[in-house]
Amino acid sequence: MKELFTIIAFSENHIGLLNRITIIFTRRHINIESLTVSSTEVKGIHRFNIVVYETREQVEKVVAQIEKVSEVMRAEYYTNDEVVSREIALYKIPLKTAIEENLEQLLREYDARMVDVQSDFVVIEKTGHVEDTEKIYDLLEPFGILQFVRSGSIPITKQRKELSTYLNELPRDEYA
């Protein structure tokens, strides 16, 4: 049975690593729903957050393949119940329609906010689950959305073991 999984891989920041990781998904015909890469709390270590809708068996195989990439220190997968995740969405709306309609009340009701106001447009930010950002999109569509972008899922695991603990467990020649 397919379900949403979040795959998290820790690595050093090397040119071409993103390509080597995403090609693992391509070879298995797995579509990536969301992908974010960022630095971590450990200097020099980066984190890939990859969300896929797939079977557990396929995800286990993909994670095993990712761990074989030499720059990857650790890769794991989590179900939605094992992570706290959010995304940020930005919407660019014409200023004229934002003024004419009651945009401010809508933003308050859905816990969104204006982050920039220019002479001809406003930029609105909404942080939340995918369903939250999609709901705001639907509500803002009649205003005339000029641009829309989402960050992709940004997850934090619920487990108590931190990255620095994992790195300390690795043999010293694998992380130095």
JSON list of C-alpha atoms in Angstrom, two decimals:
[
{"chain": "A", "resi": 1, "resn": "MET", "atom": "CA", "xyz": [0.00, 0.00, 0.00]},
{"chain": "A", "resi": 2, "resn": "LYS", "atom": "CA", "xyz": [1.36, 3.39, -0.99]},
{"chain": "A", "resi": 3, "resn": "GLU", "atom": "CA", "xyz": [1.62, 6.17, 1.58]},
{"chain": "A", "resi": 4, "resn": "LEU", "atom": "CA", "xyz": [3.62, 9.34, 2.16]},
{"chain": "A", "resi": 5, "resn": "PHE", "atom": "CA", "xyz": [7.15, 8.87, 3.43]},
{"chain": "A", "resi": 6, "resn": "THR", "atom": "CA", "xyz": [9.80, 11.42, 4.29]},
{"chain": "A", "resi": 7, "resn": "ILE", "atom": "CA", "xyz": [13.34, 10.36, 3.48]},
{"chain": "A", "resi": 8, "resn": "ILE", "atom": "CA", "xyz": [16.09, 12.30, 5.23]},
{"chain": "A", "resi": 9, "resn": "ALA", "atom": "CA", "xyz": [19.72, 11.95, 4.14]},
{"chain": "A", "resi": 10, "resn": "PHE", "atom": "CA", "xyz": [22.70, 13.65, 5.77]},
{"chain": "A", "resi": 11, "resn": "SER", "atom": "CA", "xyz": [25.80, 14.39, 3.73]},
{"chain": "A", "resi": 12, "resn": "GLU", "atom": "CA", "xyz": [28.62, 16.77, 3.06]},
{"chain": "A", "resi": 13, "resn": "ASN", "atom": "CA", "xyz": [27.83, 19.46, 0.51]},
{"chain": "A", "resi": 14, "resn": "HIS", "atom": "CA", "xyz": [29.33, 18.24, -2.78]},
{"chain": "A", "resi": 15, "resn": "ILE", "atom": "CA", "xyz": [28.68, 19.35, -6.35]},
{"chain": "A", "resi": 16, "resn": "GLY", "atom": "CA", "xyz": [26.55, 16.82, -8.21]},
{"chain": "A", "resi": 17, "resn": "LEU", "atom": "CA", "xyz": [25.34, 14.97, -5.12]},
{"chain": "A", "resi": 18, "resn": "LEU", "atom": "CA", "xyz": [21.75, 16.09, -5.66]},
{"chain": "A", "resi": 19, "resn": "ASN", "atom": "CA", "xyz": [21.85, 14.57, -9.15]},
{"chain": "A", "resi": 20, "resn": "ARG", "atom": "CA", "xyz": [23.25, 11.27, -7.87]},
{"chain": "A", "resi": 21, "resn": "ILE", "atom": "CA", "xyz": [20.50, 11.05, -5.25]},
{"chain": "A", "resi": 22, "resn": "THR", "atom": "CA", "xyz": [17.61, 12.01, -7.52]},
{"chain": "A", "resi": 23, "resn": "ILE", "atom": "CA", "xyz": [18.69, 9.56, -10.22]},
{"chain": "A", "resi": 24, "resn": "ILE", "atom": "CA", "xyz": [18.10, 6.76, -7.69]},
{"chain": "A", "resi": 25, "resn": "PHE", "atom": "CA", "xyz": [14.41, 7.75, -7.71]},
{"chain": "A", "resi": 26, "resn": "THR", "atom": "CA", "xyz": [14.34, 8.10, -11.49]},
{"chain": "A", "resi": 27, "resn": "ARG", "atom": "CA", "xyz": [15.72, 4.59, -12.04]},
{"chain": "A", "resi": 28, "resn": "ARG", "atom": "CA", "xyz": [12.95, 3.16, -9.86]},
{"chain": "A", "resi": 29, "resn": "HIS", "atom": "CA", "xyz": [10.25, 5.34, -11.46]},
{"chain": "A", "resi": 30, "resn": "ILE", "atom": "CA", "xyz": [9.47, 7.01, -8.14]},
{"chain": "A", "resi": 31, "resn": "ASN", "atom": "CA", "xyz": [8.08, 10.53, -8.34]},
{"chain": "A", "resi": 32, "resn": "ILE", "atom": "CA", "xyz": [9.42, 12.99, -5.76]},
{"chain": "A", "resi": 33, "resn": "GLU", "atom": "CA", "xyz": [6.57, 14.98, -4.22]},
{"chain": "A", "resi": 34, "resn": "SER", "atom": "CA", "xyz": [8.83, 17.44, -2.42]},
{"chain": "A", "resi": 35, "resn": "LEU", "atom": "CA", "xyz": [12.56, 18.03, -2.11]},
{"chain": "A", "resi": 36, "resn": "THR", "atom": "CA", "xyz": [14.41, 20.48, 0.10]},
{"chain": "A", "resi": 37, "resn": "VAL", "atom": "CA", "xyz": [18.10, 20.70, 0.91]},
{"chain": "A", "resi": 38, "resn": "SER", "atom": "CA", "xyz": [19.56, 22.75, 3.72]},
{"chain": "A", "resi": 39, "resn": "SER", "atom": "CA", "xyz": [22.40, 23.04, 6.18]},
{"chain": "A", "resi": 40, "resn": "THR", "atom": "CA", "xyz": [22.02, 21.41, 9.59]},
{"chain": "A", "resi": 41, "resn": "GLU", "atom": "CA", "xyz": [22.93, 22.13, 13.20]},
{"chain": "A", "resi": 42, "resn": "VAL", "atom": "CA", "xyz": [26.32, 20.46, 12.50]},
{"chain": "A", "resi": 43, "resn": "LYS", "atom": "CA", "xyz": [28.68, 22.68, 10.49]},
{"chain": "A", "resi": 44, "resn": "GLY", "atom": "CA", "xyz": [29.51, 21.25, 7.06]},
{"chain": "A", "resi": 45, "resn": "ILE", "atom": "CA", "xyz": [26.66, 18.74, 7.08]},
{"chain": "A", "resi": 46, "resn": "HIS", "atom": "CA", "xyz": [23.68, 19.17, 4.79]},
{"chain": "A", "resi": 47, "resn": "ARG", "atom": "CA", "xyz": [20.30, 17.54, 4.86]},
{"chain": "A", "resi": 48, "resn": "PHE", "atom": "CA", "xyz": [18.11, 16.28, 2.02]},
{"chain": "A", "resi": 49, "resn": "ASN", "atom": "CA", "xyz": [14.38, 16.09, 2.82]},
{"chain": "A", "resi": 50, "resn": "ILE", "atom": "CA", "xyz": [12.60, 14.04, 0.20]},
{"chain": "A", "resi": 51, "resn": "VAL", "atom": "CA", "xyz": [8.88, 13.28, 0.31]},
{"chain": "A", "resi": 52, "resn": "VAL", "atom": "CA", "xyz": [7.52, 10.42, -1.80]},
{"chain": "A", "resi": 53, "resn": "TYR", "atom": "CA", "xyz": [4.22, 8.63, -2.13]},
{"chain": "A", "resi": 54, "resn": "GLU", "atom": "CA", "xyz": [5.31, 5.00, -2.34]},
{"chain": "A", "resi": 55, "resn": "THR", "atom": "CA", "xyz": [5.21, 1.55, -0.70]},
{"chain": "A", "resi": 56, "resn": "ARG", "atom": "CA", "xyz": [7.37, 0.89, 2.36]},
{"chain": "A", "resi": 57, "resn": "GLU", "atom": "CA", "xyz": [9.25, -1.82, 0.48]},
{"chain": "A", "resi": 58, "resn": "GLN", "atom": "CA", "xyz": [10.24, 0.58, -2.32]},
{"chain": "A", "resi": 59, "resn": "VAL", "atom": "CA", "xyz": [11.23, 3.28, 0.18]},
{"chain": "A", "resi": 60, "resn": "GLU", "atom": "CA", "xyz": [13.44, 0.82, 2.07]},
{"chain": "A", "resi": 61, "resn": "LYS", "atom": "CA", "xyz": [15.21, -0.06, -1.19]},
{"chain": "A", "resi": 62, "resn": "VAL", "atom": "CA", "xyz": [15.69, 3.60, -2.12]},
{"chain": "A", "resi": 63, "resn": "VAL", "atom": "CA", "xyz": [17.09, 4.46, 1.32]},
{"chain": "A", "resi": 64, "resn": "ALA", "atom": "CA", "xyz": [19.52, 1.53, 1.05]},
{"chain": "A", "resi": 65, "resn": "GLN", "atom": "CA", "xyz": [20.66, 2.84, -2.35]},
{"chain": "A", "resi": 66, "resn": "ILE", "atom": "CA", "xyz": [21.06, 6.41, -1.02]},
{"chain": "A", "resi": 67, "resn": "GLU", "atom": "CA", "xyz": [23.24, 5.13, 1.82]},
{"chain": "A", "resi": 68, "resn": "LYS", "atom": "CA", "xyz": [25.56, 3.56, -0.77]},
{"chain": "A", "resi": 69, "resn": "VAL", "atom": "CA", "xyz": [26.39, 7.03, -2.16]},
{"chain": "A", "resi": 70, "resn": "SER", "atom": "CA", "xyz": [29.82, 7.72, -0.71]},
{"chain": "A", "resi": 71, "resn": "GLU", "atom": "CA", "xyz": [29.12, 11.30, 0.45]},
{"chain": "A", "resi": 72, "resn": "VAL", "atom": "CA", "xyz": [25.95, 10.26, 2.32]},
{"chain": "A", "resi": 73, "resn": "MET", "atom": "CA", "xyz": [26.57, 9.62, 6.01]},
{"chain": "A", "resi": 74, "resn": "ARG", "atom": "CA", "xyz": [23.13, 8.44, 6.91]},
{"chain": "A", "resi": 75, "resn": "ALA", "atom": "CA", "xyz": [19.70, 8.06, 5.31]},
{"chain": "A", "resi": 76, "resn": "GLU", "atom": "CA", "xyz": [16.44, 7.16, 7.01]},
{"chain": "A", "resi": 77, "resn": "TYR", "atom": "CA", "xyz": [12.74, 7.21, 6.24]},
{"chain": "A", "resi": 78, "resn": "TYR", "atom": "CA", "xyz": [9.77, 8.24, 8.32]},
{"chain": "A", "resi": 79, "resn": "THR", "atom": "CA", "xyz": [6.00, 8.06, 8.09]},
{"chain": "A", "resi": 80, "resn": "ASN", "atom": "CA", "xyz": [3.91, 11.20, 8.49]},
{"chain": "A", "resi": 81, "resn": "ASP", "atom": "CA", "xyz": [3.26, 10.29, 12.14]},
{"chain": "A", "resi": 82, "resn": "GLU", "atom": "CA", "xyz": [6.99, 10.32, 12.87]},
{"chain": "A", "resi": 83, "resn": "VAL", "atom": "CA", "xyz": [7.74, 13.85, 11.68]},
{"chain": "A", "resi": 84, "resn": "VAL", "atom": "CA", "xyz": [6.51, 17.39, 12.21]},
{"chain": "A", "resi": 85, "resn": "SER", "atom": "CA", "xyz": [6.53, 19.16, 8.88]},
{"chain": "A", "resi": 86, "resn": "ARG", "atom": "CA", "xyz": [5.47, 22.47, 7.41]},
{"chain": "A", "resi": 87, "resn": "GLU", "atom": "CA", "xyz": [5.94, 24.37, 4.19]},
{"chain": "A", "resi": 88, "resn": "ILE", "atom": "CA", "xyz": [5.92, 28.04, 3.31]},
{"chain": "A", "resi": 89, "resn": "ALA", "atom": "CA", "xyz": [3.87, 29.36, 0.42]},
{"chain": "A", "resi": 90, "resn": "LEU", "atom": "CA", "xyz": [4.07, 32.83, -1.15]},
{"chain": "A", "resi": 91, "resn": "TYR", "atom": "CA", "xyz": [1.28, 34.34, -3.23]},
{"chain": "A", "resi": 92, "resn": "LYS", "atom": "CA", "xyz": [1.60, 37.52, -5.30]},
{"chain": "A", "resi": 93, "resn": "ILE", "atom": "CA", "xyz": [-1.74, 39.29, -5.67]},
{"chain": "A", "resi": 94, "resn": "PRO", "atom": "CA", "xyz": [-2.61, 42.52, -7.54]},
{"chain": "A", "resi": 95, "resn": "LEU", "atom": "CA", "xyz": [-2.84, 45.37, -5.03]},
{"chain": "A", "resi": 96, "resn": "LYS", "atom": "CA", "xyz": [-6.02, 46.71, -6.60]},
{"chain": "A", "resi": 97, "resn": "THR", "atom": "CA", "xyz": [-8.03, 43.52, -5.99]},
{"chain": "A", "resi": 98, "resn": "ALA", "atom": "CA", "xyz": [-6.49, 43.12, -2.53]},
{"chain": "A", "resi": 99, "resn": "ILE", "atom": "CA", "xyz": [-7.81, 46.57, -1.61]},
{"chain": "A", "resi": 100, "resn": "GLU", "atom": "CA", "xyz": [-11.20, 46.16, -3.27]},
{"chain": "A", "resi": 101, "resn": "GLU", "atom": "CA", "xyz": [-11.92, 42.83, -1.64]},
{"chain": "A", "resi": 102, "resn": "ASN", "atom": "CA", "xyz": [-11.63, 42.18, 2.07]},
{"chain": "A", "resi": 103, "resn": "LEU", "atom": "CA", "xyz": [-8.27, 40.44, 1.89]},
{"chain": "A", "resi": 104, "resn": "GLU", "atom": "CA", "xyz": [-7.16, 41.39, 5.39]},
{"chain": "A", "resi": 105, "resn": "GLN", "atom": "CA", "xyz": [-10.02, 39.53, 7.07]},
{"chain": "A", "resi": 106, "resn": "LEU", "atom": "CA", "xyz": [-9.29, 36.42, 5.00]},
{"chain": "A", "resi": 107, "resn": "LEU", "atom": "CA", "xyz": [-5.61, 36.55, 5.99]},
{"chain": "A", "resi": 108, "resn": "ARG", "atom": "CA", "xyz": [-6.48, 36.83, 9.68]},
{"chain": "A", "resi": 109, "resn": "GLU", "atom": "CA", "xyz": [-8.98, 34.00, 9.47]},
{"chain": "A", "resi": 110, "resn": "TYR", "atom": "CA", "xyz": [-6.41, 31.66, 7.90]},
{"chain": "A", "resi": 111, "resn": "ASP", "atom": "CA", "xyz": [-3.36, 32.86, 9.81]},
{"chain": "A", "resi": 112, "resn": "ALA", "atom": "CA", "xyz": [-1.59, 34.23, 6.72]},
{"chain": "A", "resi": 113, "resn": "ARG", "atom": "CA", "xyz": [0.15, 37.59, 6.46]},
{"chain": "A", "resi": 114, "resn": "MET", "atom": "CA", "xyz": [1.33, 40.21, 4.01]},
{"chain": "A", "resi": 115, "resn": "VAL", "atom": "CA", "xyz": [5.12, 40.24, 3.82]},
{"chain": "A", "resi": 116, "resn": "ASP", "atom": "CA", "xyz": [5.53, 42.88, 1.11]},
{"chain": "A", "resi": 117, "resn": "VAL", "atom": "CA", "xyz": [3.36, 45.64, -0.35]},
{"chain": "A", "resi": 118, "resn": "GLN", "atom": "CA", "xyz": [4.36, 47.38, -3.58]},
{"chain": "A", "resi": 119, "resn": "SER", "atom": "CA", "xyz": [2.55, 49.93, -5.72]},
{"chain": "A", "resi": 120, "resn": "ASP", "atom": "CA", "xyz": [0.89, 47.26, -7.85]},
{"chain": "A", "resi": 121, "resn": "PHE", "atom": "CA", "xyz": [0.98, 44.01, -5.86]},
{"chain": "A", "resi": 122, "resn": "VAL", "atom": "CA", "xyz": [1.15, 42.43, -2.40]},
{"chain": "A", "resi": 123, "resn": "VAL", "atom": "CA", "xyz": [2.98, 39.27, -1.35]},
{"chain": "A", "resi": 124, "resn": "ILE", "atom": "CA", "xyz": [1.22, 36.99, 1.11]},
{"chain": "A", "resi": 125, "resn": "GLU", "atom": "CA", "xyz": [2.91, 34.30, 3.16]},
{"chain": "A", "resi": 126, "resn": "LYS", "atom": "CA", "xyz": [1.24, 31.20, 4.59]},
{"chain": "A", "resi": 127, "resn": "THR", "atom": "CA", "xyz": [3.05, 28.58, 6.66]},
{"chain": "A", "resi": 128, "resn": "GLY", "atom": "CA", "xyz": [1.42, 25.24, 7.33]},
{"chain": "A", "resi": 129, "resn": "HIS", "atom": "CA", "xyz": [0.61, 21.83, 5.93]},
{"chain": "A", "resi": 130, "resn": "VAL", "atom": "CA", "xyz": [0.12, 21.33, 2.21]},
{"chain": "A", "resi": 131, "resn": "GLU", "atom": "CA", "xyz": [-3.65, 21.33, 2.76]},
{"chain": "A", "resi": 132, "resn": "ASP", "atom": "CA", "xyz": [-3.41, 24.74, 4.47]},
{"chain": "A", "resi": 133, "resn": "THR", "atom": "CA", "xyz": [-1.43, 26.34, 1.64]},
{"chain": "A", "resi": 134, "resn": "GLU", "atom": "CA", "xyz": [-3.73, 24.80, -0.98]},
{"chain": "A", "resi": 135, "resn": "LYS", "atom": "CA", "xyz": [-6.81, 26.09, 0.86]},
{"chain": "A", "resi": 136, "resn": "ILE", "atom": "CA", "xyz": [-5.43, 29.64, 0.82]},
{"chain": "A", "resi": 137, "resn": "TYR", "atom": "CA", "xyz": [-4.57, 29.23, -2.87]},
{"chain": "A", "resi": 138, "resn": "ASP", "atom": "CA", "xyz": [-8.19, 28.36, -3.61]},
{"chain": "A", "resi": 139, "resn": "LEU", "atom": "CA", "xyz": [-9.41, 31.35, -1.59]},
{"chain": "A", "resi": 140, "resn": "LEU", "atom": "CA", "xyz": [-6.95, 33.76, -3.23]},
{"chain": "A", "resi": 141, "resn": "GLU", "atom": "CA", "xyz": [-7.56, 32.57, -6.78]},
{"chain": "A", "resi": 142, "resn": "PRO", "atom": "CA", "xyz": [-10.52, 34.96, -7.31]},
{"chain": "A", "resi": 143, "resn": "PHE", "atom": "CA", "xyz": [-8.16, 37.84, -6.39]},
{"chain": "A", "resi": 144, "resn": "GLY", "atom": "CA", "xyz": [-6.01, 36.96, -9.42]},
{"chain": "A", "resi": 145, "resn": "ILE", "atom": "CA", "xyz": [-2.83, 35.19, -8.33]},
{"chain": "A", "resi": 146, "resn": "LEU", "atom": "CA", "xyz": [0.10, 36.65, -10.28]},
{"chain": "A", "resi": 147, "resn": "GLN", "atom": "CA", "xyz": [2.70, 34.23, -8.87]},
{"chain": "A", "resi": 148, "resn": "PHE", "atom": "CA", "xyz": [2.65, 31.29, -6.46]},
{"chain": "A", "resi": 149, "resn": "VAL", "atom": "CA", "xyz": [5.50, 29.27, -4.97]},
{"chain": "A", "resi": 150, "resn": "ARG", "atom": "CA", "xyz": [5.82, 26.68, -2.18]},
{"chain": "A", "resi": 151, "resn": "SER", "atom": "CA", "xyz": [8.96, 25.67, -0.35]},
{"chain": "A", "resi": 152, "resn": "GLY", "atom": "CA", "xyz": [8.25, 21.97, -0.17]},
{"chain": "A", "resi": 153, "resn": "SER", "atom": "CA", "xyz": [8.06, 20.01, 3.05]},
{"chain": "A", "resi": 154, "resn": "ILE", "atom": "CA", "xyz": [10.47, 20.98, 5.82]},
{"chain": "A", "resi": 155, "resn": "PRO", "atom": "CA", "xyz": [10.38, 18.12, 8.36]},
{"chain": "A", "resi": 156, "resn": "ILE", "atom": "CA", "xyz": [11.76, 17.63, 11.86]},
{"chain": "A", "resi": 157, "resn": "THR", "atom": "CA", "xyz": [11.71, 14.11, 13.26]},
{"chain": "A", "resi": 158, "resn": "LYS", "atom": "CA", "xyz": [9.95, 13.32, 16.52]},
{"chain": "A", "resi": 159, "resn": "GLN", "atom": "CA", "xyz": [12.68, 10.92, 17.61]},
{"chain": "A", "resi": 160, "resn": "ARG", "atom": "CA", "xyz": [14.92, 12.00, 20.46]},
{"chain": "A", "resi": 161, "resn": "LYS", "atom": "CA", "xyz": [18.24, 11.05, 18.89]},
{"chain": "A", "resi": 162, "resn": "GLU", "atom": "CA", "xyz": [19.94, 14.11, 17.41]},
{"chain": "A", "resi": 163, "resn": "LEU", "atom": "CA", "xyz": [22.22, 14.33, 14.35]},
{"chain": "A", "resi": 164, "resn": "SER", "atom": "CA", "xyz": [25.33, 14.89, 16.44]},
{"chain": "A", "resi": 165, "resn": "THR", "atom": "CA", "xyz": [24.63, 11.60, 18.27]},
{"chain": "A", "resi": 166, "resn": "TYR", "atom": "CA", "xyz": [24.46, 9.72, 14.97]},
{"chain": "A", "resi": 167, "resn": "LEU", "atom": "CA", "xyz": [27.66, 11.31, 13.76]},
{"chain": "A", "resi": 168, "resn": "ASN", "atom": "CA", "xyz": [29.45, 10.36, 16.96]},
{"chain": "A", "resi": 169, "resn": "GLU", "atom": "CA", "xyz": [28.42, 6.74, 16.37]},
{"chain": "A", "resi": 170, "resn": "LEU", "atom": "CA", "xyz": [30.03, 6.65, 12.93]},
{"chain": "A", "resi": 171, "resn": "PRO", "atom": "CA", "xyz": [33.61, 5.45, 12.60]},
{"chain": "A", "resi": 172, "resn": "ARG", "atom": "CA", "xyz": [35.91, 8.46, 12.65]},
{"chain": "A", "resi": 173, "resn": "ASP", "atom": "CA", "xyz": [37.13, 7.87, 9.07]},
{"chain": "A", "resi": 174, "resn": "GLU", "atom": "CA", "xyz": [33.54, 8.22, 7.78]},
{"chain": "A", "resi": 175, "resn": "TYR", "atom": "CA", "xyz": [33.08, 11.66, 9.31]},
{"chain": "A", "resi": 176, "resn": "ALA", "atom": "CA", "xyz": [35.95, 13.98, 10.00]}
]
